[in-house]
Tab-separated table of N, CA and C in Angstrom:
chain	number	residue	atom	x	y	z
A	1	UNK	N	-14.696	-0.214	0.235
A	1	UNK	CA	-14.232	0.970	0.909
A	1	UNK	C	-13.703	0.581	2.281
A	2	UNK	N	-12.677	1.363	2.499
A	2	UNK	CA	-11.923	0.911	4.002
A	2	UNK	C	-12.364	2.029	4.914
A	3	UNK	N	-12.860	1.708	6.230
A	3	UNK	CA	-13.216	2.672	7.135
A	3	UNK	C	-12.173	2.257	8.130
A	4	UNK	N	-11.426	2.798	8.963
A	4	UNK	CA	-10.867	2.885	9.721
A	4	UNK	C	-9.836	1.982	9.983
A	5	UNK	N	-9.381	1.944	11.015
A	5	UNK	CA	-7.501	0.571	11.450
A	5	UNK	C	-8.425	-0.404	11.339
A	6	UNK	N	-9.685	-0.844	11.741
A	6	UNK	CA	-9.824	-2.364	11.751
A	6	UNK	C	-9.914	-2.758	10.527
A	7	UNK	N	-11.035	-2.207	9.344
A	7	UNK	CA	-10.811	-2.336	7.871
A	7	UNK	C	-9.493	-2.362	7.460
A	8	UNK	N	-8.548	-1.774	7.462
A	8	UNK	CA	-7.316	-1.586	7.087
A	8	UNK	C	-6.632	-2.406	7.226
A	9	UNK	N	-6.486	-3.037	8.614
A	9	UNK	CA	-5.764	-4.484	8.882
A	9	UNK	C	-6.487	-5.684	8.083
A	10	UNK	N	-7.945	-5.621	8.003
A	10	UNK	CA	-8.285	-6.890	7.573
A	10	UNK	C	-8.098	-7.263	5.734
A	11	UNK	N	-7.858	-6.030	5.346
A	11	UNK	CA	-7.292	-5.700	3.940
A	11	UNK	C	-6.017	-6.167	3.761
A	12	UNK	N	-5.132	-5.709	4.720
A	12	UNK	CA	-3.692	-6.518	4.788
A	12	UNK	C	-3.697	-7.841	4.552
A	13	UNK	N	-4.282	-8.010	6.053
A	13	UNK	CA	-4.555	-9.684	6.348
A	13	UNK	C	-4.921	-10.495	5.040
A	14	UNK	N	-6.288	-9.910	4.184
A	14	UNK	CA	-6.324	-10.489	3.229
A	14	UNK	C	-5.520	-10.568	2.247
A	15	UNK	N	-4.692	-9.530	2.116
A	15	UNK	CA	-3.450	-9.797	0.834
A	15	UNK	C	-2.584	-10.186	1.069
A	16	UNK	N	-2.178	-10.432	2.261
A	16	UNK	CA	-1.015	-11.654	2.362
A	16	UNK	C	-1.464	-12.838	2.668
A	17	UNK	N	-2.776	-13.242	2.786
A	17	UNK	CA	-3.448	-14.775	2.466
A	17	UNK	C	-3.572	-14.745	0.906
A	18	UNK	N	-3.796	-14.294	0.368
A	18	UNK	CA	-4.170	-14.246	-1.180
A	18	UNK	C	-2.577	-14.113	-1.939
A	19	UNK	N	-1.460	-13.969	-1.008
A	19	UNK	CA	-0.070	-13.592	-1.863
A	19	UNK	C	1.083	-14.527	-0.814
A	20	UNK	N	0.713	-15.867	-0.166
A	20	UNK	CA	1.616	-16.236	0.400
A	20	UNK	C	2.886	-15.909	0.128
A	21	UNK	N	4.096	-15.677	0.752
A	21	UNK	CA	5.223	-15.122	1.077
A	21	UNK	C	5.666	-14.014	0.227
A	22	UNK	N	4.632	-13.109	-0.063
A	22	UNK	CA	4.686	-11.716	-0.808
A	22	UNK	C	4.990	-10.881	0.467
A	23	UNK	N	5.627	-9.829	0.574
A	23	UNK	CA	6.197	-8.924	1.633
A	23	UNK	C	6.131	-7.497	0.778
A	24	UNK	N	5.683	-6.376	1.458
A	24	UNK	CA	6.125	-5.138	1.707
A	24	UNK	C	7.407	-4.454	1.908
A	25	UNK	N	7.690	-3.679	0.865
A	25	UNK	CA	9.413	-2.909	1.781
A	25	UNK	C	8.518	-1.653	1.388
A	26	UNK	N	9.540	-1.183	2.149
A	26	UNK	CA	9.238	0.649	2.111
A	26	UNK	C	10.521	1.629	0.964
A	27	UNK	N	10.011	1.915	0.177
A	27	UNK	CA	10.921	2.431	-0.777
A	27	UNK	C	10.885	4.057	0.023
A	28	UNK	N	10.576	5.288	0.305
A	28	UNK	CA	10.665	6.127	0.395
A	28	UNK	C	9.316	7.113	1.258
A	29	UNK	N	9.868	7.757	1.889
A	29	UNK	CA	8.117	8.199	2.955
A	29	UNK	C	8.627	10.111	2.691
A	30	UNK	N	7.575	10.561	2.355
A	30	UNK	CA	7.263	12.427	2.123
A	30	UNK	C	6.437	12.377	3.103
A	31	UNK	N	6.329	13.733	3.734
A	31	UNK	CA	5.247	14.288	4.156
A	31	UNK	C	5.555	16.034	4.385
A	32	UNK	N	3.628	16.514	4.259
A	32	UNK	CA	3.837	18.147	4.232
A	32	UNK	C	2.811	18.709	4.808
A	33	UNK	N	2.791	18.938	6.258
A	33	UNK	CA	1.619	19.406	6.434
A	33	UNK	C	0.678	18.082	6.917
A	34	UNK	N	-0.292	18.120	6.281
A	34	UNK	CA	-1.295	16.886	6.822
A	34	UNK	C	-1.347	15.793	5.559
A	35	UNK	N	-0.271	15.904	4.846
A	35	UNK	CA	-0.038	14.754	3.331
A	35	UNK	C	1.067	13.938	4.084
A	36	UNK	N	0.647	12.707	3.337
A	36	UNK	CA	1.875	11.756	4.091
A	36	UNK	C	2.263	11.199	2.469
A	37	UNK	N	2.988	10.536	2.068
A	37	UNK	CA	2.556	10.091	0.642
A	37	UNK	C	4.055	8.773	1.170
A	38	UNK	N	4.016	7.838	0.501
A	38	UNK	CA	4.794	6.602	0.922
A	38	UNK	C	4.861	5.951	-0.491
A	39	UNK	N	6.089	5.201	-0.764
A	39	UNK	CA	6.207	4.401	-2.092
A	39	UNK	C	6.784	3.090	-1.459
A	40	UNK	N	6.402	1.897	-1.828
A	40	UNK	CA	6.093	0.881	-1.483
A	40	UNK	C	6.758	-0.014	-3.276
A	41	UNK	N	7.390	-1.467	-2.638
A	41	UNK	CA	7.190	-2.590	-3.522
A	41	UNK	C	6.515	-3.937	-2.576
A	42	UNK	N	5.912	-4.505	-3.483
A	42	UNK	CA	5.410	-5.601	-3.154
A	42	UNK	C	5.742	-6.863	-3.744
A	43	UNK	N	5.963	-8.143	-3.305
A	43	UNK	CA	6.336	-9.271	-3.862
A	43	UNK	C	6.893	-10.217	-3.008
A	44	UNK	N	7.511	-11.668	-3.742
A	44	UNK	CA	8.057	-12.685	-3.227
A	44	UNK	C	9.228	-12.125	-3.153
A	45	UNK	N	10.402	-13.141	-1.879
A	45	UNK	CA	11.720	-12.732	-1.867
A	45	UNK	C	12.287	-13.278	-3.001
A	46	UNK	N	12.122	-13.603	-4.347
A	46	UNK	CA	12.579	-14.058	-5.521
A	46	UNK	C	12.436	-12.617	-6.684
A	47	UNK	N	11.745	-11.620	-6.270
A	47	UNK	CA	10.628	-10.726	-7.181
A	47	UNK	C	10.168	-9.722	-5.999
A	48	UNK	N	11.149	-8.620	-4.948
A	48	UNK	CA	10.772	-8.076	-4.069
A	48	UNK	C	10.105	-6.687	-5.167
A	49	UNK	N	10.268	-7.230	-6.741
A	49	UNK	CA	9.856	-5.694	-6.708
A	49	UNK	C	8.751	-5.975	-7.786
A	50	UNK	N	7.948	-6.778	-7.541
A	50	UNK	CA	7.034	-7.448	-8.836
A	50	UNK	C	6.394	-6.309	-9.064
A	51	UNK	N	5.283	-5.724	-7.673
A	51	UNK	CA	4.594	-4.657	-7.506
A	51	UNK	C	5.139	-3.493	-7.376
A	52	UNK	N	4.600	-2.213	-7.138
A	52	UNK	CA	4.940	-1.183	-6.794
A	52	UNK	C	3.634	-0.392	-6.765
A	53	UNK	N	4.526	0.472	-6.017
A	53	UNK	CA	3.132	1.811	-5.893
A	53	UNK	C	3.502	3.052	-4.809
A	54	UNK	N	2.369	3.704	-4.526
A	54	UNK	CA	2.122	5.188	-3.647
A	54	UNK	C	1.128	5.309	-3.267
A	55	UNK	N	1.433	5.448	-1.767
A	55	UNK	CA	-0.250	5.677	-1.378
A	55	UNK	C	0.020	6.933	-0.504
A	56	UNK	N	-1.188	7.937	-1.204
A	56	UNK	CA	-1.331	9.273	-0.272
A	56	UNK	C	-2.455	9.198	0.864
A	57	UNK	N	-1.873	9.521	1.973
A	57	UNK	CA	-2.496	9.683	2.988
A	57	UNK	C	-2.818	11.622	3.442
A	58	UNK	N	-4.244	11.965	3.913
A	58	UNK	CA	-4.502	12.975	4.383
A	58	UNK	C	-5.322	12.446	5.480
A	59	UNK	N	-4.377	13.511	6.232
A	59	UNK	CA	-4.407	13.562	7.879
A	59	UNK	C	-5.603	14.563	8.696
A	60	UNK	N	-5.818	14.549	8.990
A	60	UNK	CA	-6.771	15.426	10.066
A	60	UNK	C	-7.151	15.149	11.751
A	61	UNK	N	-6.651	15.982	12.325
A	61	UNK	CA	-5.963	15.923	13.684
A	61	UNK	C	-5.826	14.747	14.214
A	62	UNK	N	-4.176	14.733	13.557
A	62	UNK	CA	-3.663	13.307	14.027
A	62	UNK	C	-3.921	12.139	13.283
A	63	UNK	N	-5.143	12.248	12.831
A	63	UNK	CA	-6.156	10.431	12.630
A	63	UNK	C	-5.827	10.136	10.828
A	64	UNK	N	-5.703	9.866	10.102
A	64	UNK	CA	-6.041	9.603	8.419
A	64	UNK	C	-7.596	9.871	8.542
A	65	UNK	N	-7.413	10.843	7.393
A	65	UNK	CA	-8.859	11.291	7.042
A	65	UNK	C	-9.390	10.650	5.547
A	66	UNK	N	-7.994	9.990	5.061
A	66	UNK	CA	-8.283	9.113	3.267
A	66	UNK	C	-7.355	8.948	3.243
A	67	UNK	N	-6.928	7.602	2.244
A	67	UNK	CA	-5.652	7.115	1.948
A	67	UNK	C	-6.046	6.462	0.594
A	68	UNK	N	-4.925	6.788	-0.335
A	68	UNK	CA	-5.453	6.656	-1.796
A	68	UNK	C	-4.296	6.045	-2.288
A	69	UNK	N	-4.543	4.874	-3.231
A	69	UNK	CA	-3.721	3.750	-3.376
A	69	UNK	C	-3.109	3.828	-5.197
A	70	UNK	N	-1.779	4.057	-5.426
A	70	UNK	CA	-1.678	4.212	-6.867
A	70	UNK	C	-0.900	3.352	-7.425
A	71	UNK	N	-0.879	2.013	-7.989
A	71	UNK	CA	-0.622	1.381	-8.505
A	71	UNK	C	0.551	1.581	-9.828
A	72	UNK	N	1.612	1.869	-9.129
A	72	UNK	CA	2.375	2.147	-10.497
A	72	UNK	C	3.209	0.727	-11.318
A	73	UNK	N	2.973	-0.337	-10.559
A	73	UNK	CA	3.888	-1.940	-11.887
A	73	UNK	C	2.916	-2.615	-11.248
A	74	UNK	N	2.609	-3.225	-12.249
A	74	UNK	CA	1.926	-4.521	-11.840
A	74	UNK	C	2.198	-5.889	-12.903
A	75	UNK	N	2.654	-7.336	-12.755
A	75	UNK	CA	2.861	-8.143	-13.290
A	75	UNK	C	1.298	-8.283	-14.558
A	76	UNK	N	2.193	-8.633	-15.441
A	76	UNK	CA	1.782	-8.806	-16.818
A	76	UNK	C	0.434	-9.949	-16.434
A	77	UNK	N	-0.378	-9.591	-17.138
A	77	UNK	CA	-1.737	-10.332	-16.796
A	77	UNK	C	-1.890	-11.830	-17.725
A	78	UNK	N	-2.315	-12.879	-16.770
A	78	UNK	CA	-2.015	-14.061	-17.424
A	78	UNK	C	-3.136	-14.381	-18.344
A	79	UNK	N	-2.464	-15.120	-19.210
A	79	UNK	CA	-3.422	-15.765	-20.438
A	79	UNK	C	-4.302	-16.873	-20.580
């Protein structure tokens, strides 16, 4: 479970040690109210779109009150 920016960064931190030269783009950002919702690919610059996903964020004054992570591609699982 992630509690707050310092958890959050060290989650990063760990997946780009665990995914050397895997990068983040930002495919598209909603928001309504106190919903933020963001679509994301993840990958090497060979494969910027190996991953994908959406993560909803709810807000409460100002701060993220939960952020929920949805996994929509993920590379074929090895044998």
């Amino acid at each position: 479970m992630i509690k707050g920016l310092k958890d959050l960064n060290a989650r990063i931190t760990q997946l780009q040690h665990q995914n050397p030269g895997f990068k983040f783009s930002m495919i598209k950002i909603d928001n309504s109210a106190n919903v933020v919702r963001y679509y994301w690919n993840y990958g090497p610059k060979s494969n910027p779109k190996l991953i994908s996903g959406m993560d909803l964020m709810i807000l409460e004054n100002g701060k993220a009150r939960s952020l929920n992570v949805f996994l929509d591609k993920l590379p074929a699982a090895k044998k």
